[in-house]
Amino acid sequence: MKYYGHLRRHDSIQRRILEGKIDGRRGRGRRRQTWLGNIQETYQMKMCEVCETALDRRRWRTVTAHLGDGMAPS
Protein backbone atom coordinates (compact mmCIF):
# COMPACT_ATOMS: atom_id res chain seq x y z
CA MET A 1 0.00 0.00 0.00
CA LYS A 2 2.84 2.39 0.72
CA TYR A 3 4.20 1.68 -2.76
CA TYR A 4 0.93 2.87 -4.32
CA GLY A 5 1.33 6.21 -2.54
CA HIS A 6 4.87 6.42 -3.87
CA LEU A 7 3.69 5.73 -7.43
CA ARG A 8 0.94 8.36 -7.27
CA ARG A 9 3.33 11.10 -6.15
CA HIS A 10 5.92 10.52 -8.90
CA ASP A 11 5.44 10.71 -12.64
CA SER A 12 7.05 7.50 -13.85
CA ILE A 13 6.57 4.68 -16.32
CA GLN A 14 5.22 2.50 -13.50
CA ARG A 15 2.48 5.03 -12.81
CA ARG A 16 1.53 5.18 -16.48
CA ILE A 17 1.36 1.39 -16.66
CA LEU A 18 -0.70 1.20 -13.48
CA GLU A 19 -3.27 3.74 -14.66
CA GLY A 20 -3.22 2.79 -18.35
CA LYS A 21 -5.97 1.15 -20.37
CA ILE A 22 -5.49 -1.51 -23.01
CA ASP A 23 -7.31 -1.17 -26.31
CA GLY A 24 -9.31 -4.05 -27.68
CA ARG A 25 -12.07 -6.35 -26.56
CA ARG A 26 -12.49 -7.63 -23.05
CA GLY A 27 -11.85 -11.31 -22.46
CA ARG A 28 -14.50 -13.85 -21.54
CA GLY A 29 -15.19 -15.11 -18.05
CA ARG A 30 -15.00 -13.56 -14.63
CA ARG A 31 -13.28 -10.21 -14.37
CA ARG A 32 -9.83 -10.33 -12.87
CA GLN A 33 -9.14 -8.67 -9.57
CA THR A 34 -6.94 -5.63 -9.86
CA TRP A 35 -4.49 -4.16 -7.42
CA LEU A 36 -6.31 -0.82 -7.52
CA GLY A 37 -9.61 -2.59 -6.94
CA ASN A 38 -8.17 -4.31 -3.88
CA ILE A 39 -6.93 -0.98 -2.50
CA GLN A 40 -10.34 0.57 -3.08
CA GLU A 41 -12.10 -2.35 -1.38
CA THR A 42 -9.70 -2.44 1.59
CA TYR A 43 -10.15 1.25 2.42
CA GLN A 44 -13.80 1.44 1.34
CA MET A 45 -13.12 4.64 -0.57
CA LYS A 46 -13.88 5.75 -4.11
CA MET A 47 -10.97 5.62 -6.51
CA CYS A 48 -10.74 9.41 -6.75
CA GLU A 49 -10.53 9.62 -2.93
CA VAL A 50 -7.78 6.99 -2.86
CA CYS A 51 -5.80 8.86 -5.54
CA GLU A 52 -6.14 12.22 -3.76
CA THR A 53 -5.17 10.70 -0.43
CA ALA A 54 -2.10 9.02 -1.94
CA LEU A 55 -0.87 12.37 -3.27
CA ASP A 56 -0.70 13.74 0.29
CA ARG A 57 2.06 11.79 2.02
CA ARG A 58 0.89 12.51 5.60
CA ARG A 59 -2.70 11.48 4.91
CA TRP A 60 -1.58 8.34 3.06
CA ARG A 61 0.67 7.29 5.96
CA THR A 62 -2.22 7.82 8.36
CA VAL A 63 -4.51 5.69 6.20
CA THR A 64 -1.97 2.87 5.75
CA ALA A 65 -0.80 2.88 9.39
CA HIS A 66 -3.58 0.55 10.56
CA LEU A 67 -3.55 -1.84 7.63
CA GLY A 68 -1.99 -4.80 9.43
CA ASP A 69 -4.10 -4.62 12.57
CA GLY A 70 -7.51 -4.84 10.86
CA MET A 71 -8.45 -1.27 11.74
CA ALA A 72 -8.40 0.25 8.24
CA PRO A 73 -10.42 3.48 8.24
CA SER A 74 -13.91 3.41 6.84
PDB file of N, CA, C and O in Angstrom:
ATOM      1  N   MET A   1       0.812  -1.186   0.000  1.00  0.00           N
ATOM      2  CA  MET A   1       0.000   0.000   0.000  1.00  0.00           C
ATOM      3  C   MET A   1       0.865   1.264   0.000  1.00  0.00           C
ATOM      4  O   MET A   1       0.515   2.228  -0.642  1.00  0.00           O
ATOM      5  N   LYS A   2       1.956   1.229   0.713  1.00  0.00           N
ATOM      6  CA  LYS A   2       2.842   2.395   0.723  1.00  0.00           C
ATOM      7  C   LYS A   2       3.406   2.634  -0.667  1.00  0.00           C
ATOM      8  O   LYS A   2       3.608   3.772  -1.070  1.00  0.00           O
ATOM      9  N   TYR A   3       3.651   1.550  -1.410  1.00  0.00           N
ATOM     10  CA  TYR A   3       4.200   1.678  -2.758  1.00  0.00           C
ATOM     11  C   TYR A   3       3.225   2.401  -3.675  1.00  0.00           C
ATOM     12  O   TYR A   3       3.636   3.186  -4.518  1.00  0.00           O
ATOM     13  N   TYR A   4       1.924   2.177  -3.504  1.00  0.00           N
ATOM     14  CA  TYR A   4       0.933   2.873  -4.322  1.00  0.00           C
ATOM     15  C   TYR A   4       1.024   4.385  -4.082  1.00  0.00           C
ATOM     16  O   TYR A   4       0.978   5.168  -5.017  1.00  0.00           O
ATOM     17  N   GLY A   5       1.165   4.793  -2.849  1.00  0.00           N
ATOM     18  CA  GLY A   5       1.328   6.209  -2.541  1.00  0.00           C
ATOM     19  C   GLY A   5       2.564   6.778  -3.211  1.00  0.00           C
ATOM     20  O   GLY A   5       2.541   7.883  -3.750  1.00  0.00           O
ATOM     21  N   HIS A   6       3.637   5.995  -3.209  1.00  0.00           N
ATOM     22  CA  HIS A   6       4.866   6.425  -3.871  1.00  0.00           C
ATOM     23  C   HIS A   6       4.637   6.597  -5.374  1.00  0.00           C
ATOM     24  O   HIS A   6       5.060   7.589  -5.969  1.00  0.00           O
ATOM     25  N   LEU A   7       3.956   5.653  -5.991  1.00  0.00           N
ATOM     26  CA  LEU A   7       3.685   5.730  -7.426  1.00  0.00           C
ATOM     27  C   LEU A   7       2.836   6.940  -7.778  1.00  0.00           C
ATOM     28  O   LEU A   7       3.060   7.597  -8.799  1.00  0.00           O
ATOM     29  N   ARG A   8       1.845   7.244  -6.964  1.00  0.00           N
ATOM     30  CA  ARG A   8       0.942   8.365  -7.266  1.00  0.00           C
ATOM     31  C   ARG A   8       1.657   9.703  -7.184  1.00  0.00           C
ATOM     32  O   ARG A   8       1.304  10.635  -7.891  1.00  0.00           O
ATOM     33  N   ARG A   9       2.656   9.820  -6.322  1.00  0.00           N
ATOM     34  CA  ARG A   9       3.333  11.101  -6.150  1.00  0.00           C
ATOM     35  C   ARG A   9       4.396  11.367  -7.204  1.00  0.00           C
ATOM     36  O   ARG A   9       4.825  12.500  -7.361  1.00  0.00           O
ATOM     37  N   HIS A  10       4.828  10.360  -7.926  1.00  0.00           N
ATOM     38  CA  HIS A  10       5.916  10.520  -8.896  1.00  0.00           C
ATOM     39  C   HIS A  10       5.437  10.153 -10.289  1.00  0.00           C
ATOM     40  O   HIS A  10       4.794   9.133 -10.479  1.00  0.00           O
ATOM     41  N   ASP A  11       5.786  10.994 -11.260  1.00  0.00           N
ATOM     42  CA  ASP A  11       5.440  10.710 -12.645  1.00  0.00           C
ATOM     43  C   ASP A  11       6.489   9.761 -13.210  1.00  0.00           C
ATOM     44  O   ASP A  11       7.630  10.142 -13.428  1.00  0.00           O
ATOM     45  N   SER A  12       6.101   8.501 -13.388  1.00  0.00           N
ATOM     46  CA  SER A  12       7.052   7.496 -13.852  1.00  0.00           C
ATOM     47  C   SER A  12       6.346   6.533 -14.803  1.00  0.00           C
ATOM     48  O   SER A  12       5.135   6.557 -14.947  1.00  0.00           O
ATOM     49  N   ILE A  13       7.127   5.678 -15.408  1.00  0.00           N
ATOM     50  CA  ILE A  13       6.567   4.682 -16.315  1.00  0.00           C
ATOM     51  C   ILE A  13       5.675   3.701 -15.545  1.00  0.00           C
ATOM     52  O   ILE A  13       4.657   3.247 -16.055  1.00  0.00           O
ATOM     53  N   GLN A  14       6.032   3.401 -14.305  1.00  0.00           N
ATOM     54  CA  GLN A  14       5.219   2.497 -13.498  1.00  0.00           C
ATOM     55  C   GLN A  14       3.832   3.087 -13.266  1.00  0.00           C
ATOM     56  O   GLN A  14       2.835   2.370 -13.307  1.00  0.00           O
ATOM     57  N   ARG A  15       3.766   4.384 -13.022  1.00  0.00           N
ATOM     58  CA  ARG A  15       2.477   5.034 -12.806  1.00  0.00           C
ATOM     59  C   ARG A  15       1.632   4.981 -14.078  1.00  0.00           C
ATOM     60  O   ARG A  15       0.438   4.703 -14.030  1.00  0.00           O
ATOM     61  N   ARG A  16       2.260   5.228 -15.214  1.00  0.00           N
ATOM     62  CA  ARG A  16       1.526   5.183 -16.479  1.00  0.00           C
ATOM     63  C   ARG A  16       1.006   3.779 -16.767  1.00  0.00           C
ATOM     64  O   ARG A  16      -0.102   3.608 -17.259  1.00  0.00           O
ATOM     65  N   ILE A  17       1.797   2.777 -16.462  1.00  0.00           N
ATOM     66  CA  ILE A  17       1.360   1.392 -16.658  1.00  0.00           C
ATOM     67  C   ILE A  17       0.214   1.075 -15.723  1.00  0.00           C
ATOM     68  O   ILE A  17      -0.778   0.456 -16.116  1.00  0.00           O
ATOM     69  N   LEU A  18       0.322   1.489 -14.477  1.00  0.00           N
ATOM     70  CA  LEU A  18      -0.703   1.203 -13.479  1.00  0.00           C
ATOM     71  C   LEU A  18      -2.040   1.827 -13.843  1.00  0.00           C
ATOM     72  O   LEU A  18      -3.094   1.208 -13.679  1.00  0.00           O
ATOM     73  N   GLU A  19      -2.039   3.032 -14.363  1.00  0.00           N
ATOM     74  CA  GLU A  19      -3.270   3.743 -14.660  1.00  0.00           C
ATOM     75  C   GLU A  19      -3.725   3.580 -16.106  1.00  0.00           C
ATOM     76  O   GLU A  19      -4.783   4.066 -16.472  1.00  0.00           O
ATOM     77  N   GLY A  20      -2.928   2.893 -16.926  1.00  0.00           N
ATOM     78  CA  GLY A  20      -3.218   2.788 -18.346  1.00  0.00           C
ATOM     79  C   GLY A  20      -4.362   1.851 -18.662  1.00  0.00           C
ATOM     80  O   GLY A  20      -4.755   0.995 -17.879  1.00  0.00           O
ATOM     81  N   LYS A  21      -4.910   2.015 -19.846  1.00  0.00           N
ATOM     82  CA  LYS A  21      -5.965   1.155 -20.366  1.00  0.00           C
ATOM     83  C   LYS A  21      -5.427   0.449 -21.602  1.00  0.00           C
ATOM     84  O   LYS A  21      -4.634   0.997 -22.359  1.00  0.00           O
ATOM     85  N   ILE A  22      -5.904  -0.744 -21.838  1.00  0.00           N
ATOM     86  CA  ILE A  22      -5.491  -1.511 -23.007  1.00  0.00           C
ATOM     87  C   ILE A  22      -6.631  -1.492 -24.011  1.00  0.00           C
ATOM     88  O   ILE A  22      -7.786  -1.754 -23.666  1.00  0.00           O
ATOM     89  N   ASP A  23      -6.301  -1.172 -25.258  1.00  0.00           N
ATOM     90  CA  ASP A  23      -7.309  -1.166 -26.312  1.00  0.00           C
ATOM     91  C   ASP A  23      -7.690  -2.595 -26.678  1.00  0.00           C
ATOM     92  O   ASP A  23      -6.920  -3.526 -26.492  1.00  0.00           O
ATOM     93  N   GLY A  24      -8.878  -2.740 -27.226  1.00  0.00           N
ATOM     94  CA  GLY A  24      -9.315  -4.051 -27.680  1.00  0.00           C
ATOM     95  C   GLY A  24     -10.525  -4.538 -26.907  1.00  0.00           C
ATOM     96  O   GLY A  24     -11.096  -3.835 -26.082  1.00  0.00           O
ATOM     97  N   ARG A  25     -10.889  -5.771 -27.205  1.00  0.00           N
ATOM     98  CA  ARG A  25     -12.066  -6.348 -26.557  1.00  0.00           C
ATOM     99  C   ARG A  25     -11.700  -6.977 -25.231  1.00  0.00           C
ATOM    100  O   ARG A  25     -10.579  -7.440 -25.031  1.00  0.00           O
ATOM    101  N   ARG A  26     -12.687  -7.021 -24.355  1.00  0.00           N
ATOM    102  CA  ARG A  26     -12.494  -7.635 -23.050  1.00  0.00           C
ATOM    103  C   ARG A  26     -12.603  -9.150 -23.185  1.00  0.00           C
ATOM    104  O   ARG A  26     -13.406  -9.652 -23.963  1.00  0.00           O
ATOM    105  N   GLY A  27     -11.824  -9.856 -22.422  1.00  0.00           N
ATOM    106  CA  GLY A  27     -11.846 -11.314 -22.459  1.00  0.00           C
ATOM    107  C   GLY A  27     -13.107 -11.890 -21.836  1.00  0.00           C
ATOM    108  O   GLY A  27     -13.860 -11.208 -21.136  1.00  0.00           O
ATOM    109  N   ARG A  28     -13.337 -13.161 -22.082  1.00  0.00           N
ATOM    110  CA  ARG A  28     -14.505 -13.853 -21.538  1.00  0.00           C
ATOM    111  C   ARG A  28     -14.243 -14.292 -20.104  1.00  0.00           C
ATOM    112  O   ARG A  28     -13.115 -14.385 -19.664  1.00  0.00           O
ATOM    113  N   GLY A  29     -15.319 -14.569 -19.404  1.00  0.00           N
ATOM    114  CA  GLY A  29     -15.191 -15.106 -18.054  1.00  0.00           C
ATOM    115  C   GLY A  29     -15.261 -14.038 -16.981  1.00  0.00           C
ATOM    116  O   GLY A  29     -15.605 -12.892 -17.225  1.00  0.00           O
ATOM    117  N   ARG A  30     -14.942 -14.465 -15.774  1.00  0.00           N
ATOM    118  CA  ARG A  30     -14.995 -13.559 -14.629  1.00  0.00           C
ATOM    119  C   ARG A  30     -13.914 -12.501 -14.751  1.00  0.00           C
ATOM    120  O   ARG A  30     -12.796 -12.779 -15.181  1.00  0.00           O
ATOM    121  N   ARG A  31     -14.258 -11.298 -14.330  1.00  0.00           N
ATOM    122  CA  ARG A  31     -13.284 -10.208 -14.365  1.00  0.00           C
ATOM    123  C   ARG A  31     -12.173 -10.483 -13.366  1.00  0.00           C
ATOM    124  O   ARG A  31     -12.415 -10.960 -12.264  1.00  0.00           O
ATOM    125  N   ARG A  32     -10.970 -10.141 -13.748  1.00  0.00           N
ATOM    126  CA  ARG A  32      -9.833 -10.326 -12.865  1.00  0.00           C
ATOM    127  C   ARG A  32      -9.834  -9.270 -11.780  1.00  0.00           C
ATOM    128  O   ARG A  32     -10.258  -8.145 -11.995  1.00  0.00           O
ATOM    129  N   GLN A  33      -9.308  -9.654 -10.631  1.00  0.00           N
ATOM    130  CA  GLN A  33      -9.136  -8.674  -9.570  1.00  0.00           C
ATOM    131  C   GLN A  33      -7.941  -7.801  -9.933  1.00  0.00           C
ATOM    132  O   GLN A  33      -6.948  -8.279 -10.485  1.00  0.00           O
ATOM    133  N   THR A  34      -8.037  -6.536  -9.595  1.00  0.00           N
ATOM    134  CA  THR A  34      -6.939  -5.628  -9.857  1.00  0.00           C
ATOM    135  C   THR A  34      -6.376  -5.112  -8.541  1.00  0.00           C
ATOM    136  O   THR A  34      -7.068  -5.085  -7.516  1.00  0.00           O
ATOM    137  N   TRP A  35      -5.139  -4.702  -8.598  1.00  0.00           N
ATOM    138  CA  TRP A  35      -4.492  -4.162  -7.417  1.00  0.00           C
ATOM    139  C   TRP A  35      -5.220  -2.913  -6.942  1.00  0.00           C
ATOM    140  O   TRP A  35      -5.482  -2.734  -5.748  1.00  0.00           O
ATOM    141  N   LEU A  36      -5.584  -2.035  -7.879  1.00  0.00           N
ATOM    142  CA  LEU A  36      -6.307  -0.816  -7.519  1.00  0.00           C
ATOM    143  C   LEU A  36      -7.678  -1.149  -6.934  1.00  0.00           C
ATOM    144  O   LEU A  36      -8.142  -0.504  -6.000  1.00  0.00           O
ATOM    145  N   GLY A  37      -8.326  -2.159  -7.486  1.00  0.00           N
ATOM    146  CA  GLY A  37      -9.611  -2.586  -6.942  1.00  0.00           C
ATOM    147  C   GLY A  37      -9.488  -3.087  -5.518  1.00  0.00           C
ATOM    148  O   GLY A  37     -10.344  -2.826  -4.668  1.00  0.00           O
ATOM    149  N   ASN A  38      -8.406  -3.813  -5.237  1.00  0.00           N
ATOM    150  CA  ASN A  38      -8.169  -4.306  -3.875  1.00  0.00           C
ATOM    151  C   ASN A  38      -7.922  -3.155  -2.906  1.00  0.00           C
ATOM    152  O   ASN A  38      -8.391  -3.183  -1.762  1.00  0.00           O
ATOM    153  N   ILE A  39      -7.179  -2.147  -3.343  1.00  0.00           N
ATOM    154  CA  ILE A  39      -6.927  -0.978  -2.497  1.00  0.00           C
ATOM    155  C   ILE A  39      -8.244  -0.271  -2.193  1.00  0.00           C
ATOM    156  O   ILE A  39      -8.541   0.074  -1.050  1.00  0.00           O
ATOM    157  N   GLN A  40      -9.046  -0.103  -3.232  1.00  0.00           N
ATOM    158  CA  GLN A  40     -10.338   0.572  -3.079  1.00  0.00           C
ATOM    159  C   GLN A  40     -11.243  -0.211  -2.116  1.00  0.00           C
ATOM    160  O   GLN A  40     -11.904   0.369  -1.260  1.00  0.00           O
ATOM    161  N   GLU A  41     -11.263  -1.517  -2.239  1.00  0.00           N
ATOM    162  CA  GLU A  41     -12.098  -2.353  -1.376  1.00  0.00           C
ATOM    163  C   GLU A  41     -11.600  -2.350   0.068  1.00  0.00           C
ATOM    164  O   GLU A  41     -12.386  -2.275   1.009  1.00  0.00           O
ATOM    165  N   THR A  42     -10.285  -2.403   0.250  1.00  0.00           N
ATOM    166  CA  THR A  42      -9.701  -2.435   1.590  1.00  0.00           C
ATOM    167  C   THR A  42     -10.050  -1.173   2.372  1.00  0.00           C
ATOM    168  O   THR A  42     -10.425  -1.241   3.540  1.00  0.00           O
ATOM    169  N   TYR A  43      -9.922  -0.015   1.725  1.00  0.00           N
ATOM    170  CA  TYR A  43     -10.145   1.245   2.416  1.00  0.00           C
ATOM    171  C   TYR A  43     -11.571   1.750   2.299  1.00  0.00           C
ATOM    172  O   TYR A  43     -11.908   2.757   2.901  1.00  0.00           O
ATOM    173  N   GLN A  44     -12.394   1.063   1.521  1.00  0.00           N
ATOM    174  CA  GLN A  44     -13.802   1.440   1.338  1.00  0.00           C
ATOM    175  C   GLN A  44     -13.915   2.915   0.948  1.00  0.00           C
ATOM    176  O   GLN A  44     -14.649   3.690   1.550  1.00  0.00           O
ATOM    177  N   MET A  45     -13.130   3.278  -0.059  1.00  0.00           N
ATOM    178  CA  MET A  45     -13.115   4.638  -0.573  1.00  0.00           C
ATOM    179  C   MET A  45     -13.298   4.579  -2.075  1.00  0.00           C
ATOM    180  O   MET A  45     -12.971   3.574  -2.707  1.00  0.00           O
ATOM    181  N   LYS A  46     -13.800   5.662  -2.658  1.00  0.00           N
ATOM    182  CA  LYS A  46     -13.881   5.751  -4.108  1.00  0.00           C
ATOM    183  C   LYS A  46     -12.476   5.929  -4.656  1.00  0.00           C
ATOM    184  O   LYS A  46     -11.577   6.405  -3.959  1.00  0.00           O
ATOM    185  N   MET A  47     -12.301   5.557  -5.915  1.00  0.00           N
ATOM    186  CA  MET A  47     -10.968   5.619  -6.506  1.00  0.00           C
ATOM    187  C   MET A  47     -10.402   7.030  -6.502  1.00  0.00           C
ATOM    188  O   MET A  47      -9.211   7.220  -6.235  1.00  0.00           O
ATOM    189  N   CYS A  48     -11.245   8.030  -6.757  1.00  0.00           N
ATOM    190  CA  CYS A  48     -10.741   9.412  -6.754  1.00  0.00           C
ATOM    191  C   CYS A  48     -10.273   9.811  -5.356  1.00  0.00           C
ATOM    192  O   CYS A  48      -9.281  10.529  -5.205  1.00  0.00           O
ATOM    193  N   GLU A  49     -10.949   9.328  -4.306  1.00  0.00           N
ATOM    194  CA  GLU A  49     -10.526   9.623  -2.933  1.00  0.00           C
ATOM    195  C   GLU A  49      -9.194   8.950  -2.621  1.00  0.00           C
ATOM    196  O   GLU A  49      -8.325   9.542  -1.977  1.00  0.00           O
ATOM    197  N   VAL A  50      -9.034   7.702  -3.081  1.00  0.00           N
ATOM    198  CA  VAL A  50      -7.782   6.985  -2.856  1.00  0.00           C
ATOM    199  C   VAL A  50      -6.630   7.721  -3.539  1.00  0.00           C
ATOM    200  O   VAL A  50      -5.570   7.914  -2.948  1.00  0.00           O
ATOM    201  N   CYS A  51      -6.847   8.164  -4.784  1.00  0.00           N
ATOM    202  CA  CYS A  51      -5.801   8.862  -5.535  1.00  0.00           C
ATOM    203  C   CYS A  51      -5.424  10.183  -4.866  1.00  0.00           C
ATOM    204  O   CYS A  51      -4.242  10.507  -4.736  1.00  0.00           O
ATOM    205  N   GLU A  52      -6.412  10.949  -4.429  1.00  0.00           N
ATOM    206  CA  GLU A  52      -6.142  12.222  -3.765  1.00  0.00           C
ATOM    207  C   GLU A  52      -5.407  12.004  -2.448  1.00  0.00           C
ATOM    208  O   GLU A  52      -4.491  12.751  -2.105  1.00  0.00           O
ATOM    209  N   THR A  53      -5.812  10.991  -1.710  1.00  0.00           N
ATOM    210  CA  THR A  53      -5.166  10.699  -0.434  1.00  0.00           C
ATOM    211  C   THR A  53      -3.720  10.286  -0.646  1.00  0.00           C
ATOM    212  O   THR A  53      -2.833  10.694   0.108  1.00  0.00           O
ATOM    213  N   ALA A  54      -3.466   9.489  -1.680  1.00  0.00           N
ATOM    214  CA  ALA A  54      -2.100   9.022  -1.945  1.00  0.00           C
ATOM    215  C   ALA A  54      -1.173  10.168  -2.331  1.00  0.00           C
ATOM    216  O   ALA A  54       0.040  10.080  -2.102  1.00  0.00           O
ATOM    217  N   LEU A  55      -1.706  11.232  -2.896  1.00  0.00           N
ATOM    218  CA  LEU A  55      -0.873  12.370  -3.270  1.00  0.00           C
ATOM    219  C   LEU A  55      -0.376  13.152  -2.053  1.00  0.00           C
ATOM    220  O   LEU A  55       0.642  13.819  -2.114  1.00  0.00           O
ATOM    221  N   ASP A  56      -1.102  13.069  -0.947  1.00  0.00           N
ATOM    222  CA  ASP A  56      -0.702  13.738   0.290  1.00  0.00           C
ATOM    223  C   ASP A  56      -0.022  12.703   1.192  1.00  0.00           C
ATOM    224  O   ASP A  56      -0.665  11.833   1.754  1.00  0.00           O
ATOM    225  N   ARG A  57       1.285  12.806   1.310  1.00  0.00           N
ATOM    226  CA  ARG A  57       2.061  11.788   2.021  1.00  0.00           C
ATOM    227  C   ARG A  57       1.588  11.587   3.459  1.00  0.00           C
ATOM    228  O   ARG A  57       1.463  10.460   3.926  1.00  0.00           O
ATOM    229  N   ARG A  58       1.318  12.650   4.197  1.00  0.00           N
ATOM    230  CA  ARG A  58       0.893  12.505   5.595  1.00  0.00           C
ATOM    231  C   ARG A  58      -0.434  11.775   5.708  1.00  0.00           C
ATOM    232  O   ARG A  58      -0.590  10.881   6.539  1.00  0.00           O
ATOM    233  N   ARG A  59      -1.398  12.157   4.879  1.00  0.00           N
ATOM    234  CA  ARG A  59      -2.702  11.479   4.913  1.00  0.00           C
ATOM    235  C   ARG A  59      -2.569  10.014   4.528  1.00  0.00           C
ATOM    236  O   ARG A  59      -3.186   9.149   5.131  1.00  0.00           O
ATOM    237  N   TRP A  60      -1.747   9.720   3.513  1.00  0.00           N
ATOM    238  CA  TRP A  60      -1.580   8.336   3.064  1.00  0.00           C
ATOM    239  C   TRP A  60      -0.935   7.488   4.155  1.00  0.00           C
ATOM    240  O   TRP A  60      -1.334   6.356   4.387  1.00  0.00           O
ATOM    241  N   ARG A  61       0.050   8.037   4.860  1.00  0.00           N
ATOM    242  CA  ARG A  61       0.673   7.294   5.958  1.00  0.00           C
ATOM    243  C   ARG A  61      -0.323   7.040   7.085  1.00  0.00           C
ATOM    244  O   ARG A  61      -0.293   5.988   7.714  1.00  0.00           O
ATOM    245  N   THR A  62      -1.192   8.002   7.340  1.00  0.00           N
ATOM    246  CA  THR A  62      -2.218   7.815   8.362  1.00  0.00           C
ATOM    247  C   THR A  62      -3.178   6.705   7.960  1.00  0.00           C
ATOM    248  O   THR A  62      -3.537   5.854   8.775  1.00  0.00           O
ATOM    249  N   VAL A  63      -3.563   6.703   6.703  1.00  0.00           N
ATOM    250  CA  VAL A  63      -4.505   5.690   6.203  1.00  0.00           C
ATOM    251  C   VAL A  63      -3.871   4.303   6.233  1.00  0.00           C
ATOM    252  O   VAL A  63      -4.509   3.331   6.628  1.00  0.00           O
ATOM    253  N   THR A  64      -2.606   4.193   5.824  1.00  0.00           N
ATOM    254  CA  THR A  64      -1.966   2.873   5.751  1.00  0.00           C
ATOM    255  C   THR A  64      -1.408   2.401   7.085  1.00  0.00           C
ATOM    256  O   THR A  64      -1.006   1.246   7.199  1.00  0.00           O
ATOM    257  N   ALA A  65      -1.397   3.241   8.099  1.00  0.00           N
ATOM    258  CA  ALA A  65      -0.801   2.879   9.388  1.00  0.00           C
ATOM    259  C   ALA A  65      -1.506   1.699  10.053  1.00  0.00           C
ATOM    260  O   ALA A  65      -0.878   0.893  10.716  1.00  0.00           O
ATOM    261  N   HIS A  66      -2.804   1.583   9.870  1.00  0.00           N
ATOM    262  CA  HIS A  66      -3.580   0.552  10.559  1.00  0.00           C
ATOM    263  C   HIS A  66      -3.916  -0.640   9.668  1.00  0.00           C
ATOM    264  O   HIS A  66      -4.787  -1.420   9.996  1.00  0.00           O
ATOM    265  N   LEU A  67      -3.223  -0.788   8.576  1.00  0.00           N
ATOM    266  CA  LEU A  67      -3.548  -1.845   7.631  1.00  0.00           C
ATOM    267  C   LEU A  67      -3.372  -3.227   8.231  1.00  0.00           C
ATOM    268  O   LEU A  67      -4.221  -4.083   8.093  1.00  0.00           O
ATOM    269  N   GLY A  68      -2.278  -3.482   8.904  1.00  0.00           N
ATOM    270  CA  GLY A  68      -1.986  -4.801   9.429  1.00  0.00           C
ATOM    271  C   GLY A  68      -2.819  -5.214  10.622  1.00  0.00           C
ATOM    272  O   GLY A  68      -2.987  -6.399  10.891  1.00  0.00           O
ATOM    273  N   ASP A  69      -3.377  -4.268  11.359  1.00  0.00           N
ATOM    274  CA  ASP A  69      -4.105  -4.622  12.575  1.00  0.00           C
ATOM    275  C   ASP A  69      -5.621  -4.715  12.368  1.00  0.00           C
ATOM    276  O   ASP A  69      -6.360  -4.827  13.344  1.00  0.00           O
ATOM    277  N   GLY A  70      -6.077  -4.678  11.139  1.00  0.00           N
ATOM    278  CA  GLY A  70      -7.514  -4.839  10.861  1.00  0.00           C
ATOM    279  C   GLY A  70      -8.340  -3.615  11.184  1.00  0.00           C
ATOM    280  O   GLY A  70      -9.558  -3.709  11.288  1.00  0.00           O
ATOM    281  N   MET A  71      -7.710  -2.468  11.377  1.00  0.00           N
ATOM    282  CA  MET A  71      -8.452  -1.271  11.736  1.00  0.00           C
ATOM    283  C   MET A  71      -8.371  -0.226  10.630  1.00  0.00           C
ATOM    284  O   MET A  71      -8.239   0.951  10.886  1.00  0.00           O
ATOM    285  N   ALA A  72      -8.450  -0.673   9.364  1.00  0.00           N
ATOM    286  CA  ALA A  72      -8.403   0.250   8.239  1.00  0.00           C
ATOM    287  C   ALA A  72      -9.573   1.213   8.354  1.00  0.00           C
ATOM    288  O   ALA A  72     -10.684   0.819   8.706  1.00  0.00           O
ATOM    289  N   PRO A  73      -9.337   2.495   8.104  1.00  0.00           N
ATOM    290  CA  PRO A  73     -10.415   3.483   8.238  1.00  0.00           C
ATOM    291  C   PRO A  73     -11.548   3.221   7.286  1.00  0.00           C
ATOM    292  O   PRO A  73     -11.359   2.677   6.209  1.00  0.00           O
ATOM    293  N   SER A  74     -12.736   3.591   7.712  1.00  0.00           N
ATOM    294  CA  SER A  74     -13.914   3.408   6.839  1.00  0.00           C
ATOM    295  C   SER A  74     -14.420   4.738   6.347  1.00  0.00           C
ATOM    296  O   SER A  74     -14.025   5.768   6.753  1.00  0.00           O
TER     297      SER A  74
END
